[in-house]
XYZ file of C-alpha atoms in Angstrom:
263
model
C -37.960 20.344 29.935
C -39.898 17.609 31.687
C -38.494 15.311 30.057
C -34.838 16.648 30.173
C -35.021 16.151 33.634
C -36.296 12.639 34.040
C -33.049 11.752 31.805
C -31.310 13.652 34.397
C -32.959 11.647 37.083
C -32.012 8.183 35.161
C -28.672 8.950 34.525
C -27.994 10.216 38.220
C -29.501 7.276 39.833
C -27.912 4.738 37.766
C -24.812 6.388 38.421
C -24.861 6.260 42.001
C -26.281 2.374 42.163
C -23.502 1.100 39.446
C -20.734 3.314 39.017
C -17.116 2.503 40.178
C -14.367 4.851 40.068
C -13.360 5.964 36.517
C -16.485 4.108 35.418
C -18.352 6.012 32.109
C -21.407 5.934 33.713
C -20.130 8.024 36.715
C -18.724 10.297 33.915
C -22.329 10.940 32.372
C -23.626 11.123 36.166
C -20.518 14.422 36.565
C -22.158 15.437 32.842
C -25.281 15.802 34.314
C -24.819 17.467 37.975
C -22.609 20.024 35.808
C -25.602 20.719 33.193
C -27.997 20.946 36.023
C -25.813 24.179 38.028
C -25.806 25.586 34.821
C -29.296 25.673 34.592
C -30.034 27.026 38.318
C -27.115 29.272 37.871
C -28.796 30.942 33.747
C -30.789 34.027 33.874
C -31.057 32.953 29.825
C -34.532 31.428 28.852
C -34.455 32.243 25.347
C -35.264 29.098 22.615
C -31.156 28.460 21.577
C -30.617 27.671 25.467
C -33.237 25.777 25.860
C -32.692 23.642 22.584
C -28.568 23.525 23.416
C -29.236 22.078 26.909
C -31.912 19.938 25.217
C -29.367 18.763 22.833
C -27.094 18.274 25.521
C -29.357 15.882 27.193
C -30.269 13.904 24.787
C -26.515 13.162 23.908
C -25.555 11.858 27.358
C -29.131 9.905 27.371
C -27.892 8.138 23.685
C -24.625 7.688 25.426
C -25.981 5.928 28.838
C -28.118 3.713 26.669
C -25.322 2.583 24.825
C -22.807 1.871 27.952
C -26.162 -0.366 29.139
C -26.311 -2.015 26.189
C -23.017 -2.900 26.006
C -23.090 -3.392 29.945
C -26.106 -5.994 28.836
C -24.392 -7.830 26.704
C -21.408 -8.154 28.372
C -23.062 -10.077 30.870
C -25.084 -12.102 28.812
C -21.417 -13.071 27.126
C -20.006 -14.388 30.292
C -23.036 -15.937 31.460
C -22.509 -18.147 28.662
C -18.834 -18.606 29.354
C -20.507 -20.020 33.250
C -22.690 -22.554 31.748
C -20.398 -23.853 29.112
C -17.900 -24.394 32.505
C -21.064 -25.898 34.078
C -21.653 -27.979 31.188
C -18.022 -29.502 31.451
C -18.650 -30.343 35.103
C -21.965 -32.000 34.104
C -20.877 -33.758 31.203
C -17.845 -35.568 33.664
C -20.665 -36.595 35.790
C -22.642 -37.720 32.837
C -25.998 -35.809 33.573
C -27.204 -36.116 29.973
C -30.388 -34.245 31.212
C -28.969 -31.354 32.697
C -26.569 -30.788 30.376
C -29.325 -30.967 27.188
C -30.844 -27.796 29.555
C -27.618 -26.157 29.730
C -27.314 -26.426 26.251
C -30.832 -24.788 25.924
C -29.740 -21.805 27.888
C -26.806 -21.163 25.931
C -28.790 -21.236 22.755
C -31.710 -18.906 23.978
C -28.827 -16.478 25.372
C -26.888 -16.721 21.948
C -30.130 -16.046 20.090
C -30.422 -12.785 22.011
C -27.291 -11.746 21.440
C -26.906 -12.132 17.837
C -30.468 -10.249 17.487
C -29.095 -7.222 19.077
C -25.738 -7.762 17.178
C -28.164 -7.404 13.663
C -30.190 -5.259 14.883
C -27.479 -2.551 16.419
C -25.492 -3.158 12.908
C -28.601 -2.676 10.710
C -28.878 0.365 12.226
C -25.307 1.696 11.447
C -25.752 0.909 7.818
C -29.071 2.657 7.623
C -27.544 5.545 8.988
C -23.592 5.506 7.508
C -23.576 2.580 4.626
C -27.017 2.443 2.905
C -25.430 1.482 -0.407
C -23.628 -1.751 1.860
C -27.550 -2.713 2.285
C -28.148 -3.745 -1.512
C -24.903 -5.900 -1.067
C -26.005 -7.307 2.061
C -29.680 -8.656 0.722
C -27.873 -9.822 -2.238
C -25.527 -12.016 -0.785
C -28.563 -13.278 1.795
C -30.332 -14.855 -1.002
C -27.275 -16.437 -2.682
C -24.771 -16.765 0.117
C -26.069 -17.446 3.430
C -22.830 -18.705 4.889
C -21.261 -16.237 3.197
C -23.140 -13.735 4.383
C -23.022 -14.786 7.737
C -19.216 -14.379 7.626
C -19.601 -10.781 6.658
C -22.006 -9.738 8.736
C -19.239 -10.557 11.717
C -16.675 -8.344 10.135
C -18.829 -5.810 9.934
C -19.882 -5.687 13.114
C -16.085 -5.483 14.011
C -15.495 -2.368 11.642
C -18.565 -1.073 13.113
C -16.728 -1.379 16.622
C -13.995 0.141 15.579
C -15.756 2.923 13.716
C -17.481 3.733 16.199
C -14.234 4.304 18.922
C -13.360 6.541 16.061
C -16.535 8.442 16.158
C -16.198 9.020 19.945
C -12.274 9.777 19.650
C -12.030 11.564 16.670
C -15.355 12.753 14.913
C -13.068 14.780 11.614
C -11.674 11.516 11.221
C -14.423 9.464 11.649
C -16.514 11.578 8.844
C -13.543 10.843 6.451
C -13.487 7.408 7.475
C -17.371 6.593 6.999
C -17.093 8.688 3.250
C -14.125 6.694 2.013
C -15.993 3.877 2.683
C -19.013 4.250 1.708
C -17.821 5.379 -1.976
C -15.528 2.327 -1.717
C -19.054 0.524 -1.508
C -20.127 2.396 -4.207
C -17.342 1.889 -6.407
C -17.986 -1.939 -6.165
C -21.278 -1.954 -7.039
C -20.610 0.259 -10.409
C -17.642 -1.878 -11.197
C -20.078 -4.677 -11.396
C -22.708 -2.957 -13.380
C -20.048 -1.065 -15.695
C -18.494 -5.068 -16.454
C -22.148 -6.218 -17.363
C -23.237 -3.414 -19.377
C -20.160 -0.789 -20.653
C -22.027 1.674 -19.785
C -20.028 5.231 -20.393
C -22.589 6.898 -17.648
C -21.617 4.108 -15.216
C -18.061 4.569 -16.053
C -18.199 8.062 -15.418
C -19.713 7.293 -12.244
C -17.068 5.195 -11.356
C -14.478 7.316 -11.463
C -16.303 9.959 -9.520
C -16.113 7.390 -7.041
C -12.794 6.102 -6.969
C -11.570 10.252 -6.915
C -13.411 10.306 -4.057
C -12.063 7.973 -2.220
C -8.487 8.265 -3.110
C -8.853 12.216 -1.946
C -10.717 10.911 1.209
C -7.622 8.425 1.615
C -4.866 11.525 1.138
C -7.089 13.432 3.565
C -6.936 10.757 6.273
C -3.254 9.971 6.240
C -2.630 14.371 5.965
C -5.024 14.098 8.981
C -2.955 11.240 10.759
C 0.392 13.081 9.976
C -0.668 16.524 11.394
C -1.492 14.211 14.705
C 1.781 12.915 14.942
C 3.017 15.979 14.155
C 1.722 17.708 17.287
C 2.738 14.530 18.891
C 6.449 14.877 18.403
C 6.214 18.396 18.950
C 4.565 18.095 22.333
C 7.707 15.538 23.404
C 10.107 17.562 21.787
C 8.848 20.209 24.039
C 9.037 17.521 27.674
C 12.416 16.566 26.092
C 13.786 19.998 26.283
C 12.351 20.777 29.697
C 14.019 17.849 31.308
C 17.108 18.553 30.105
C 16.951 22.245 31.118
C 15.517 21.347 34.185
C 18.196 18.146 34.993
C 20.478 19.738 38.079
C 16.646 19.554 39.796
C 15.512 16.574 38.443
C 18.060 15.023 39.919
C 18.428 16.363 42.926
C 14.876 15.855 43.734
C 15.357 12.214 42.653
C 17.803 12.250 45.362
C 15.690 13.385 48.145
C 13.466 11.262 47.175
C 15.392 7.871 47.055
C 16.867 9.369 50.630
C 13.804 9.669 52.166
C 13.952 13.572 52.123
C 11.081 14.195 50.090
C 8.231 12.137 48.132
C 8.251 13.061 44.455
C 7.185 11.744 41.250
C 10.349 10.803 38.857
């Protein structure tokens, strides 16, 4: 529990020292205070509490590292964005030397940021892509430029997956298995055209089921969404209209000075 707490203590003082008003940080710092009554306010000690409000921790501490992270490299962005500006300034004025130091900067800054950028993606693949791995150290060795390329589009479908993950996790899972058998699917396509192998065939088409039920179960997903969508305006829709003789008049007293309300 010791440790529990000193997450607690992190959180709640970063909170108060950074936080503005709707900021996520504040919202892990509301997290915690709430986690904390509930454990003055439990009679429970048994070992499920203690490992749910364990697990509960942890999450928000994986979270807050994350929003620093991305707090950290947001900075180090537009710090680049200051001396590049500085570097225009310098360059009118023609100090060479100055600007070769600027240039330095940038590069050391840049150098960070794209370690953390492989680093942070390696990590996803490990953990959601392995097979993309194999593919990756393949095109290293015979592609670098190439490589390069994809490297920054995954990174951007990692960005995006990710929202998803925090969002919507049912969709996320069925996002993250479509593509990883999509993955798959390329590699034994490429082995299957080398070899005509029937087990690598069969293989195949495992995989390409897969993904086209995956696919189906995404867009069923997507539909039932919207479907609670409309339903929910269908339902504002009718209570404005049964509700217009008010509506209006309270508009009225409103734009009369009567009465403050929202239209």
């Amino acid at each position: 529990m010791f440790r529990i707490f000193l997450i607690f203590a992190l959180i709640l003082t970063t909170s108060f020292v950074f936080c503005d008003d709707d900021d996520p940080i504040e919202e892990l710092g509301d997290e915690v205070r709430e986690l904390l009554e509930s454990i003055e306010e439990s009679d429970e000690v048994s070992e499920n509490w203690h490992k749910e409000v364990r697990e509960r921790a942890e999450e928000i501490q994986r979270n807050l590292q994350e929003i620093l992270r991305d707090a950290f490299r947001e900075r180090l962005e537009d710090e680049v964005e200051e001396l590049q500006e500085r570097i225009e300034e310098e360059e009118e004025e023609e100090n060479e030397e100055e600007v070769r130091e600027l240039r330095g900067r940038i590069k050391k800054i840049q150098a960070a940021l794209e370690g953390d950028h492989h680093k942070k993606l390696r990590s996803f693949i490990k953990e959601y892509l392995p097979e993309m791995a194999t593919i990756l150290q393949r095109l290293q060795k015979e592609n670098p430029e190439e490589f390069e390329e994809t490297i920054d589009n995954l990174y951007e479908d990692m960005e995006e997956l990710e929202e998803l993950k925090r969002e919507n996790p049912d969709m996320f899972a069925l996002a993250v298995r479509a593509q990883r058998h999509s993955i798959r699917s390329e590699i034994l396509a490429d082995r299957y055209r080398e070899t005509k192998d029937e087990a690598l065939k069969k293989q195949l088409l495992e995989s390409l089921n897969i993904v086209f039920d995956t696919k189906i179960a995404m867009q069923k997903h997507e539909m039932q969404h919207l479907v609670r969508e409309l339903q929910e305006l269908k339902e504002r829709l009718t209570r404005k209209v049964t509700n217009k003789g008010k509506i209006i008049q309270q508009r009225f007293e409103e734009m009369t000075g009567q009465t403050d309300f929202d239209w």
